[in-house]
mmCIF file of C-alpha atoms in Angstrom:
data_model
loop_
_atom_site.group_PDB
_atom_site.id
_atom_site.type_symbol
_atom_site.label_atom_id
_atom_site.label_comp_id
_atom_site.label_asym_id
_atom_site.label_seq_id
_atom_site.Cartn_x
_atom_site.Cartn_y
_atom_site.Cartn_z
ATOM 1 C CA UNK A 1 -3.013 -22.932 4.614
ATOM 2 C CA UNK A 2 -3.652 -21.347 7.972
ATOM 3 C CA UNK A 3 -4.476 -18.153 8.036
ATOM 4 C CA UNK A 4 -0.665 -16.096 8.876
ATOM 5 C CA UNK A 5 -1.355 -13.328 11.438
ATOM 6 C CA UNK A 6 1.040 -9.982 11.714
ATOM 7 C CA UNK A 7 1.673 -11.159 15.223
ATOM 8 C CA UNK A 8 3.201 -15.118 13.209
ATOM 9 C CA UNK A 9 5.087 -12.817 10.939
ATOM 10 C CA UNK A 10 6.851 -10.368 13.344
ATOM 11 C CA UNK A 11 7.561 -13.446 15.676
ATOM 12 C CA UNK A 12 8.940 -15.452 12.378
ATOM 13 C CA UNK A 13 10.829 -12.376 12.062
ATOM 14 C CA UNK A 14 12.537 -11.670 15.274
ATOM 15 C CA UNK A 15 12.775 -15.855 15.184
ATOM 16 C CA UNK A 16 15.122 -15.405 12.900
ATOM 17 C CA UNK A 17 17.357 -12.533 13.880
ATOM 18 C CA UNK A 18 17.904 -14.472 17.157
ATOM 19 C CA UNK A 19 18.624 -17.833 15.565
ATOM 20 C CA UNK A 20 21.374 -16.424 13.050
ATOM 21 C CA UNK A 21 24.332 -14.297 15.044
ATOM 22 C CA UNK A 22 26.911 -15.392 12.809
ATOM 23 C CA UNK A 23 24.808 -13.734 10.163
ATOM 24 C CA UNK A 24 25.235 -10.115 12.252
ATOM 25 C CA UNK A 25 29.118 -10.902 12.097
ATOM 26 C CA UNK A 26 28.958 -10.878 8.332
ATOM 27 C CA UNK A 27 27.838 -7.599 7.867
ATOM 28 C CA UNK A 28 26.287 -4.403 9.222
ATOM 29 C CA UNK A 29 22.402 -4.462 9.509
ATOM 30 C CA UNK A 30 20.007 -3.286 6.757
ATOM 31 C CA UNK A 31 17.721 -1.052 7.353
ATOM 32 C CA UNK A 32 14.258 -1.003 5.009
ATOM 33 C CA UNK A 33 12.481 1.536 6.003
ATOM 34 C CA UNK A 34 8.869 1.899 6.090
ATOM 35 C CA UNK A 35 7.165 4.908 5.814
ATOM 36 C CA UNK A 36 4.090 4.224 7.665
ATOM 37 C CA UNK A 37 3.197 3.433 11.098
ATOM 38 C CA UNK A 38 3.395 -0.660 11.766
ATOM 39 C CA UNK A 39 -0.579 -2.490 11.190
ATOM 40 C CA UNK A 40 -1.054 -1.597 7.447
ATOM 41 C CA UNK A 41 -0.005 -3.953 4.529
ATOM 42 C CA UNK A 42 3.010 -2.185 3.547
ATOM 43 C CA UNK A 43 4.845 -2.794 7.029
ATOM 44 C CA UNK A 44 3.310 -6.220 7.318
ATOM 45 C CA UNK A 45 5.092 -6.999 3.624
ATOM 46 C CA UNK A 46 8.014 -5.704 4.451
ATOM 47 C CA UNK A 47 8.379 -7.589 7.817
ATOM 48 C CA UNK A 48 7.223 -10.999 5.733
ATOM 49 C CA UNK A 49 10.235 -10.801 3.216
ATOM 50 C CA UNK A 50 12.924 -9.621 6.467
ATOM 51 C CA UNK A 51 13.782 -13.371 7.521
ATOM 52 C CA UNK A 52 14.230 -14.140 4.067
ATOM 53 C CA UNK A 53 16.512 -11.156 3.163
ATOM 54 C CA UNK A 54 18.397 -12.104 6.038
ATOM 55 C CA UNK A 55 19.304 -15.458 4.855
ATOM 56 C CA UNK A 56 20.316 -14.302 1.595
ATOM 57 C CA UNK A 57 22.209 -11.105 2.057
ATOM 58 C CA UNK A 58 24.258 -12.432 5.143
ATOM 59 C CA UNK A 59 22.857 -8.964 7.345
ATOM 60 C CA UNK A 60 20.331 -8.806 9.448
ATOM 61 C CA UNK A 61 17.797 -6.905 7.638
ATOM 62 C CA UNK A 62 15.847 -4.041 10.433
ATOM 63 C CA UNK A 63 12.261 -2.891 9.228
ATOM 64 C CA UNK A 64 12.774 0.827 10.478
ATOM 65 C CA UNK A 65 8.757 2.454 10.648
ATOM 66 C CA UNK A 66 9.105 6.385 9.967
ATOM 67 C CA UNK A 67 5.955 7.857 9.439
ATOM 68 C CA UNK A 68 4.360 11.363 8.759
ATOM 69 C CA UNK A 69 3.552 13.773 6.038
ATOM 70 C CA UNK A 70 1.996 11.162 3.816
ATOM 71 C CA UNK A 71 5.175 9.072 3.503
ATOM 72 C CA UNK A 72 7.849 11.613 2.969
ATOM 73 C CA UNK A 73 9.255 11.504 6.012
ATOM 74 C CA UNK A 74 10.370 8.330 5.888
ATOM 75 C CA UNK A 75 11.209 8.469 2.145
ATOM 76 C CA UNK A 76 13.461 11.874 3.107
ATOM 77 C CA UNK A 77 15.320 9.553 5.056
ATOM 78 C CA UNK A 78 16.125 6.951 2.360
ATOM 79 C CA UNK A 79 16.838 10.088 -0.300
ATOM 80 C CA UNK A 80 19.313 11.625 2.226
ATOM 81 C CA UNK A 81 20.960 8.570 3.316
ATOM 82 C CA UNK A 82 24.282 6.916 1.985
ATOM 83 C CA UNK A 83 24.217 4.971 -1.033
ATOM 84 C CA UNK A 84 26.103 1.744 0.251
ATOM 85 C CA UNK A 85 23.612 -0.624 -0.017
ATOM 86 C CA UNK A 86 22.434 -0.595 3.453
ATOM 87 C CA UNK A 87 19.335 1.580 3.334
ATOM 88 C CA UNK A 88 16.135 0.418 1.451
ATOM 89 C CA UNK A 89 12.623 2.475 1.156
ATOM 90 C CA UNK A 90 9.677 -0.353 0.430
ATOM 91 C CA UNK A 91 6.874 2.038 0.364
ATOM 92 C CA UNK A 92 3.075 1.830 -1.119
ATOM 93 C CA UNK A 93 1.459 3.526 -4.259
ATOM 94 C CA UNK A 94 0.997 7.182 -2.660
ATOM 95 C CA UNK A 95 4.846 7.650 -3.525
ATOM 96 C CA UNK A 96 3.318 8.204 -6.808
ATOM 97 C CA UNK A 97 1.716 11.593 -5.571
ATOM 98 C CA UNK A 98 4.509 12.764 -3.404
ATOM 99 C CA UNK A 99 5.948 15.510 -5.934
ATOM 100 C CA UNK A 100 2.180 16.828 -6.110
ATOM 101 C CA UNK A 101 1.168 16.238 -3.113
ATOM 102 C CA UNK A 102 3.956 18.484 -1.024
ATOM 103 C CA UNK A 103 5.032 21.485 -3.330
ATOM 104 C CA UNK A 104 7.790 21.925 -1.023
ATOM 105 C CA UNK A 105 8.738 18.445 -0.864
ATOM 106 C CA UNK A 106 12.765 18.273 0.725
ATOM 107 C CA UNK A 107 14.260 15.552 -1.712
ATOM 108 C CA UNK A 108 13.361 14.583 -5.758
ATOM 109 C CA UNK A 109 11.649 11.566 -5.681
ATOM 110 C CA UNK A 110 12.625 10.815 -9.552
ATOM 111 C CA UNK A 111 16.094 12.196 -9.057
ATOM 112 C CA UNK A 112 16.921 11.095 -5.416
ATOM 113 C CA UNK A 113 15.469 7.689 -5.535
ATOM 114 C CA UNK A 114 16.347 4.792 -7.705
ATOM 115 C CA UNK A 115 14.256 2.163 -8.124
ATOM 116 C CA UNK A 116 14.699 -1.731 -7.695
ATOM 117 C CA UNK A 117 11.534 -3.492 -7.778
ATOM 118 C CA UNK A 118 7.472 -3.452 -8.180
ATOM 119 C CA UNK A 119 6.499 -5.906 -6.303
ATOM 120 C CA UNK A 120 3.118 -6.232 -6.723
ATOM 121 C CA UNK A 121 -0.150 -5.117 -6.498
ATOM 122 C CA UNK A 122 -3.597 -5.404 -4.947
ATOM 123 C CA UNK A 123 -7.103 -3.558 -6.223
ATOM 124 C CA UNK A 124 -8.449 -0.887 -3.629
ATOM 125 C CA UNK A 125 -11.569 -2.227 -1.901
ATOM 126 C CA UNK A 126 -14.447 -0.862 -0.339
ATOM 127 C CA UNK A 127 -15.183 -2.194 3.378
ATOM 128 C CA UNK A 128 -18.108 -1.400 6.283
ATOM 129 C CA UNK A 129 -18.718 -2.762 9.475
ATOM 130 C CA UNK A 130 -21.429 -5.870 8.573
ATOM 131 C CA UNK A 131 -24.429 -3.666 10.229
ATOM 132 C CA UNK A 132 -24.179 -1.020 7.918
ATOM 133 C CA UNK A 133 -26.751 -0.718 5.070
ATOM 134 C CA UNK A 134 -24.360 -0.735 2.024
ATOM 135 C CA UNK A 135 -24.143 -4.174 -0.243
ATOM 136 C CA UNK A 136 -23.011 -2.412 -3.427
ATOM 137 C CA UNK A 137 -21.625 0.872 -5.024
ATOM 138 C CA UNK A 138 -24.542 2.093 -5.621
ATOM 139 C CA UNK A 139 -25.935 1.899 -2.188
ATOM 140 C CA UNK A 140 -23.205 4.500 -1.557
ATOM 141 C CA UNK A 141 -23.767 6.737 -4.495
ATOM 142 C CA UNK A 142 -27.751 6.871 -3.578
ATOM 143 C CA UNK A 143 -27.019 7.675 0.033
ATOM 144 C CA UNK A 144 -24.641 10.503 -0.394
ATOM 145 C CA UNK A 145 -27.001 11.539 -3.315
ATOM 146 C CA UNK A 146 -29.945 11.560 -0.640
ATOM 147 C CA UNK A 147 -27.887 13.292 2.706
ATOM 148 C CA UNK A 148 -24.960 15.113 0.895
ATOM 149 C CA UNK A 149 -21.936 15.408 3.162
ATOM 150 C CA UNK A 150 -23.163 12.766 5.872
ATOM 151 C CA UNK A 151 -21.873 9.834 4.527
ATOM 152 C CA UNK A 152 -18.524 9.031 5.888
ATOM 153 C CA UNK A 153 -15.321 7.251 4.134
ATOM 154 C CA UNK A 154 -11.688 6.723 5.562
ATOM 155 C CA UNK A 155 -8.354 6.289 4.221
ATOM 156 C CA UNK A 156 -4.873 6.467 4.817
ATOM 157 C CA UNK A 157 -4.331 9.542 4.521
ATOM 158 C CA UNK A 158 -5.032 13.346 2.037
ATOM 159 C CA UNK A 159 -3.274 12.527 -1.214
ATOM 160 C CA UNK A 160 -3.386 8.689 -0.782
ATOM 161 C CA UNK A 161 -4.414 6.910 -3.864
ATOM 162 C CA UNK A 162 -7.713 5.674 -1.772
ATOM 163 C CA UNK A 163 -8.729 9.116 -1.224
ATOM 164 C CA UNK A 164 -7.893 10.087 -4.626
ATOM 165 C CA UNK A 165 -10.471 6.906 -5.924
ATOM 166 C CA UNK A 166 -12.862 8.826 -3.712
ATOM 167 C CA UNK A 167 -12.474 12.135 -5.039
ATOM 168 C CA UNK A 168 -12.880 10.872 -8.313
ATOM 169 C CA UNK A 169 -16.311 8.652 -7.536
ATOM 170 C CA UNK A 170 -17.815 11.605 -5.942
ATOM 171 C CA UNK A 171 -16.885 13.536 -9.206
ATOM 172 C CA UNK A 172 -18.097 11.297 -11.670
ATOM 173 C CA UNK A 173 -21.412 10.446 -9.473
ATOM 174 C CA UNK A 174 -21.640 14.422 -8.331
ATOM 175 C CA UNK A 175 -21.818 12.688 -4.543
ATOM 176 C CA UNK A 176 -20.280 14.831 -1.717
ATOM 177 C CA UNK A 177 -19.294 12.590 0.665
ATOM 178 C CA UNK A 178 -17.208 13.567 4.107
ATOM 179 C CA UNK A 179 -13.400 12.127 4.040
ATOM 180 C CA UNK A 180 -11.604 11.023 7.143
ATOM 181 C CA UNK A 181 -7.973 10.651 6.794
ATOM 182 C CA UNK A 182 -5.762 8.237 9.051
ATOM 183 C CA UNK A 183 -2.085 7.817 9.647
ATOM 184 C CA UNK A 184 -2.063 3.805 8.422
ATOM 185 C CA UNK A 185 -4.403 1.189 6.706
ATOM 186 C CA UNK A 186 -4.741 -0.298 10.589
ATOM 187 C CA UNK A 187 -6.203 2.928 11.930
ATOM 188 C CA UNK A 188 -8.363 3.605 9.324
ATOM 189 C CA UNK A 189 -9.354 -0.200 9.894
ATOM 190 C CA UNK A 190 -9.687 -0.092 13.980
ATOM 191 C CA UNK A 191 -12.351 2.893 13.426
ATOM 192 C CA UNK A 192 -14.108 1.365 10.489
ATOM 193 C CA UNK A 193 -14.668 -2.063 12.090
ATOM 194 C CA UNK A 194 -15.856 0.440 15.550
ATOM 195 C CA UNK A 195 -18.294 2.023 13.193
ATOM 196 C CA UNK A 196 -16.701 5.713 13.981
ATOM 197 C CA UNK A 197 -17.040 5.879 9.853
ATOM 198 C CA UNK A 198 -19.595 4.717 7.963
ATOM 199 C CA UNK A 199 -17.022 2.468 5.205
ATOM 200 C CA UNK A 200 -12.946 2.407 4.200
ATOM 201 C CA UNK A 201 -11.203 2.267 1.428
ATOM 202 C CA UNK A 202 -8.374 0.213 1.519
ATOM 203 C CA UNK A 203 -6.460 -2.090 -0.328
ATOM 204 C CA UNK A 204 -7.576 -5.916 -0.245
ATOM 205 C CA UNK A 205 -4.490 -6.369 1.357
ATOM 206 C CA UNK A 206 -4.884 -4.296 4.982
ATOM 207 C CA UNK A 207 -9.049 -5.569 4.332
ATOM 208 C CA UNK A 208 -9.008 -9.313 3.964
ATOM 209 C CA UNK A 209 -8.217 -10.753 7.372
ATOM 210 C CA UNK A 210 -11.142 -8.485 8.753
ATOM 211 C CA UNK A 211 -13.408 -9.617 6.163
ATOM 212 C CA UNK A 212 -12.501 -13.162 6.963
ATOM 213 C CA UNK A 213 -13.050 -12.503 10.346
ATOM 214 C CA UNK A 214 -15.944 -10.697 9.881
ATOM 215 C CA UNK A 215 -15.347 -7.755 11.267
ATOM 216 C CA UNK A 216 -15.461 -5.961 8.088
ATOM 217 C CA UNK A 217 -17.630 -6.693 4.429
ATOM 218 C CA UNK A 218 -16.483 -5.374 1.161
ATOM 219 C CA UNK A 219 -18.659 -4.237 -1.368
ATOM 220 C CA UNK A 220 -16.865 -3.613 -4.130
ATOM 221 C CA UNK A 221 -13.359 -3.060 -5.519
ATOM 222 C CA UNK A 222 -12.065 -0.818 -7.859
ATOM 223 C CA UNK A 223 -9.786 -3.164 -9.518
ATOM 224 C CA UNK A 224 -9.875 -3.803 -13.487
ATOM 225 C CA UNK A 225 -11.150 -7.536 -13.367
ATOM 226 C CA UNK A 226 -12.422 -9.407 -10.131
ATOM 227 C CA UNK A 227 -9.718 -10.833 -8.623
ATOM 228 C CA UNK A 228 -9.834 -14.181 -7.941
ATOM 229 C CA UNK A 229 -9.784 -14.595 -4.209
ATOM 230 C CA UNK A 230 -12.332 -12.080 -4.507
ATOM 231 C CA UNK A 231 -14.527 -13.989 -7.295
ATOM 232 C CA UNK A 232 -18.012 -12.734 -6.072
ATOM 233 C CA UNK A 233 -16.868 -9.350 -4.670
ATOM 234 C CA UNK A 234 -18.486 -6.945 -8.142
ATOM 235 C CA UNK A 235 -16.055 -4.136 -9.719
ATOM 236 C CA UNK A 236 -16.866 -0.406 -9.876
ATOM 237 C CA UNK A 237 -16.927 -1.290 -13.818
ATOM 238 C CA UNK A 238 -19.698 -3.847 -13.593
ATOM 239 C CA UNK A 239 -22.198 -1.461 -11.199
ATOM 240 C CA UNK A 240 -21.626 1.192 -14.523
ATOM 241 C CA UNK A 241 -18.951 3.449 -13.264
ATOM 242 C CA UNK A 242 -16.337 2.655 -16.272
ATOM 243 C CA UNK A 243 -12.852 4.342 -15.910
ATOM 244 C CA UNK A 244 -12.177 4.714 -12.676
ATOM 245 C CA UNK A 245 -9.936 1.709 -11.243
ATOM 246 C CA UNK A 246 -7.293 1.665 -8.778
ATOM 247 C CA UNK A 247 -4.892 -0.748 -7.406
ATOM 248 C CA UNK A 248 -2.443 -0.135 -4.407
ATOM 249 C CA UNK A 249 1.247 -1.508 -4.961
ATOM 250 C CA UNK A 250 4.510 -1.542 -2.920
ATOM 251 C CA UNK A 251 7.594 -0.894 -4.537
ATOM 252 C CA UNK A 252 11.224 -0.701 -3.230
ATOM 253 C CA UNK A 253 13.888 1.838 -3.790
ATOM 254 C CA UNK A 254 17.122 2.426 -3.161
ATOM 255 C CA UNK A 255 19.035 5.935 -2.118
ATOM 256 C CA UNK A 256 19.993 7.227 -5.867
ATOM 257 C CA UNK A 257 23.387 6.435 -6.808
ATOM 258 C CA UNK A 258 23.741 2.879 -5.024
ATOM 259 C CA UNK A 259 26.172 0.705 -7.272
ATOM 260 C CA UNK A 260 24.230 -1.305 -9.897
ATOM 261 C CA UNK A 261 25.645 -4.642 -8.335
ATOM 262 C CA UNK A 262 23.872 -3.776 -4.614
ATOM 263 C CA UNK A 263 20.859 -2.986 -6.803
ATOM 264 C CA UNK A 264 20.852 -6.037 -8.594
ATOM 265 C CA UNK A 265 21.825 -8.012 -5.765
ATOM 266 C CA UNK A 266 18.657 -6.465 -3.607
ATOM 267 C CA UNK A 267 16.468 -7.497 -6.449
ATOM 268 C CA UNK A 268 17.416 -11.083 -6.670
ATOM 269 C CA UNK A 269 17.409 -11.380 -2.859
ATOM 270 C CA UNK A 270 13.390 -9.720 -3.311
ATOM 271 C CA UNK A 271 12.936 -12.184 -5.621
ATOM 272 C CA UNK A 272 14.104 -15.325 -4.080
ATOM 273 C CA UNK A 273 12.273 -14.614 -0.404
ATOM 274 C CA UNK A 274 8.903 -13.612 -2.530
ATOM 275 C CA UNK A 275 9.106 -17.218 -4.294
ATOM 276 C CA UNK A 276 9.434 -18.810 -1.202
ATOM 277 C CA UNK A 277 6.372 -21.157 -1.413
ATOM 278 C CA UNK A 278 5.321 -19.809 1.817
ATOM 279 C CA UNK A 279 5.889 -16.135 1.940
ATOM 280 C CA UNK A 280 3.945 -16.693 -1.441
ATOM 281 C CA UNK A 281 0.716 -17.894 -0.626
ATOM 282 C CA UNK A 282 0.474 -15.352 2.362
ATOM 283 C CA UNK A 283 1.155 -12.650 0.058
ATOM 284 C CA UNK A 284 -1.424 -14.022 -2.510
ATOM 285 C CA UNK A 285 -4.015 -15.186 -0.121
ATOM 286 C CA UNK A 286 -3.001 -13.166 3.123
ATOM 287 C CA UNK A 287 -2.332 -10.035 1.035
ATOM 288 C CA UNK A 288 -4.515 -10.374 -1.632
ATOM 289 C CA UNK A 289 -1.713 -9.354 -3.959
ATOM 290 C CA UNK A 290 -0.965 -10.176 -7.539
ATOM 291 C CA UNK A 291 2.920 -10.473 -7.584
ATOM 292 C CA UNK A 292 5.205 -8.795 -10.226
ATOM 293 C CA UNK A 293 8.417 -8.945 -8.899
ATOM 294 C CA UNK A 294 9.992 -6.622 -11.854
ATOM 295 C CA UNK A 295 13.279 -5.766 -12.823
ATOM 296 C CA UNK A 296 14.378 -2.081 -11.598
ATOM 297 C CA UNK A 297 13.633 -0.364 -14.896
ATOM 298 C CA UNK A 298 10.108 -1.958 -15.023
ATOM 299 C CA UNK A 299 9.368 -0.190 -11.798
ATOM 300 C CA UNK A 300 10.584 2.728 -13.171
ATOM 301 C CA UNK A 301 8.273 2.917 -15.947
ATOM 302 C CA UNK A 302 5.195 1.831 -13.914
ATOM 303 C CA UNK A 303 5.894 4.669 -12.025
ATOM 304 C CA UNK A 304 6.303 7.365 -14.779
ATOM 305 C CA UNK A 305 2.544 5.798 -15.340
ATOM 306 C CA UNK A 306 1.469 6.704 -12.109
ATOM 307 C CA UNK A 307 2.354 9.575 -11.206
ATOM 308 C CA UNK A 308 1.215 11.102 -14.150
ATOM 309 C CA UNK A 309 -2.520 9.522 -13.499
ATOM 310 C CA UNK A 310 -2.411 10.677 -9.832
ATOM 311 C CA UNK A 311 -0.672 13.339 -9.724
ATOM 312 C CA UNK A 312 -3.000 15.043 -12.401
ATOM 313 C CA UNK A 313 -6.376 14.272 -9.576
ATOM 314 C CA UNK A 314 -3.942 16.191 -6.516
ATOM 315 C CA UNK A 315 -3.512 19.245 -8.610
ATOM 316 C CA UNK A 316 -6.548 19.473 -10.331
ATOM 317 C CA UNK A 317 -8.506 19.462 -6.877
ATOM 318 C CA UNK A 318 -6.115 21.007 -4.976
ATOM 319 C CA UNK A 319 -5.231 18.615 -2.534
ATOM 320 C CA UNK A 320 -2.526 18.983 0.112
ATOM 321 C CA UNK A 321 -0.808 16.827 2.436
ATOM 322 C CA UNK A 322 -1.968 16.215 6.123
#
């Protein structure tokens, strides 16, 4: 398959909100909102399944980018706004740290949000510009072991479940290494493939079309097998750190209290444009991502799970927002 660009999905996209006005005369836009800036994988998947939404909700379907404050901004938004069926949060795996994250946080995320699908996930990933010296974990490890505090990682952010992975590695390797947090995956990625920071951490998602550019190299990922588009890219597991594995995911939610058949309806809709043959091979081999595609309550209890992982590694190292 050719490889499908942001650019071929955003033109796909407005494509086919120009091609379908009898589709705006059904029915009021939707909005998903995004709570990152536009470049990392999260906006990318929600602008892939748009067209498709479109075709089977009878609404155009707007991919509304508000970010800040690690995602609550744009979550805030969602929590606050009417539950008619017409606002949608599809948001990435640092919702999971939100609560600890932001002690002052303006909206519940358990009780304000309700959830509608996982759709699926993608290990974290580490990633340098080719020049630089590291080809494994351990390169890493002995480098920040030999210059403490010189060797440079980026993220998407304080709180993010990449910087978390970090926090831990450093802790279980007693490495102090020197964390630069960006606003989206495609900022951290812009500076990492400059060289302004020695390596990323990202999921394979936002990673892979540098790497098959070759902009970027990975050197290991932190999921809990290889995955297989990633066959000879090593786990954190098989270089002897056991235990610590992360995977980024995007889920969707809906403002709490939106009628079970919207829900439902939202979820089928999800379902339908992810199994387009298409839109699934560029999330599997574009996005690197291992689809779920769950029923609401599965999301819900996938979350329970991880917030109670990652939330645990914000408070116990005190780490606040932005």
């Amino acid at each position: 398959m050719p490889f499908v660009t942001r650019r071929a999905v955003l033109g796909a996209a407005a494509a086919t909100t120009l091609a379908a006005p009898a589709v705006r005369a059904q029915g009021a836009a939707i909005r998903i909102v995004v709570p990152f800036a536009p470049g990392g994988s999260t906006d990318a998947v929600a602008r892939l399944v748009a067209p498709g939404l479109t075709q089977r909700l009878g609404a155009p379907v707007v991919v509304d980018n508000r970010a800040g404050a690690a995602g609550s901004i744009g979550t805030d938004a969602v929590a606050k706004a009417r539950p008619d069926g017409q606002t949608w949060l599809l948001t990435f795996d640092s919702h999971a740290t939100l609560a600890a994250l932001i002690p002052q946080l303006p909206f519940n995320p358990d009780r304000d949000l309700d959830p509608v699908m996982l759709i699926g996930g993608a290990p974290y990933v580490l990633a340098c510009k080719p020049d630089k010296p590291f080809r494994s974990i351990t390169d890493v490890v002995n480098a920040a072991k030999a210059r403490p505090d010189t060797v440079s990682f980026g993220s998407t952010g304080n709180g993010t479940i990449g910087h978390l992975t970090m926090v831990l590695l450093q802790g279980r390797t007693q490495t102090r290494m020197t964390h630069l947090p960006y606003r989206s995956g495609g900022l951290a990625v812009n500076d990492t493939v400059a060289g302004h920071v020695d390596m990323m951490i990202g999921s394979a998602a936002v990673v892979h079309p540098h790497v098959r550019g070759g902009t970027l190299r990975t050197f290991a990922q932190f999921g809990p097998q290889r995955l297989p588009a990633l066959a000879d890219l090593p786990t954190v597991a098989e270089a002897g750190i056991q235990g610590l594995e992360a995977e980024a995911w995007w889920g969707v939610f809906a403002p709490h209290g939106t009628p079970e058949p919207a829900v439902a309806r939202m979820n089928a809709a999800l379902k339908e444009a992810l199994s387009d043959p298409q839109v699934r091979r560029t999330m599997e081999e574009t996005q690197q991502a291992r689809l779920i595609m769950s029923d609401p309550a599965g999301l819900g209890t996938f979350l329970q799970r991880e917030v109670a992982k990652w939330g645990a590694v914000v408070r116990e190292n005190s780490i606040r927002a932005d």
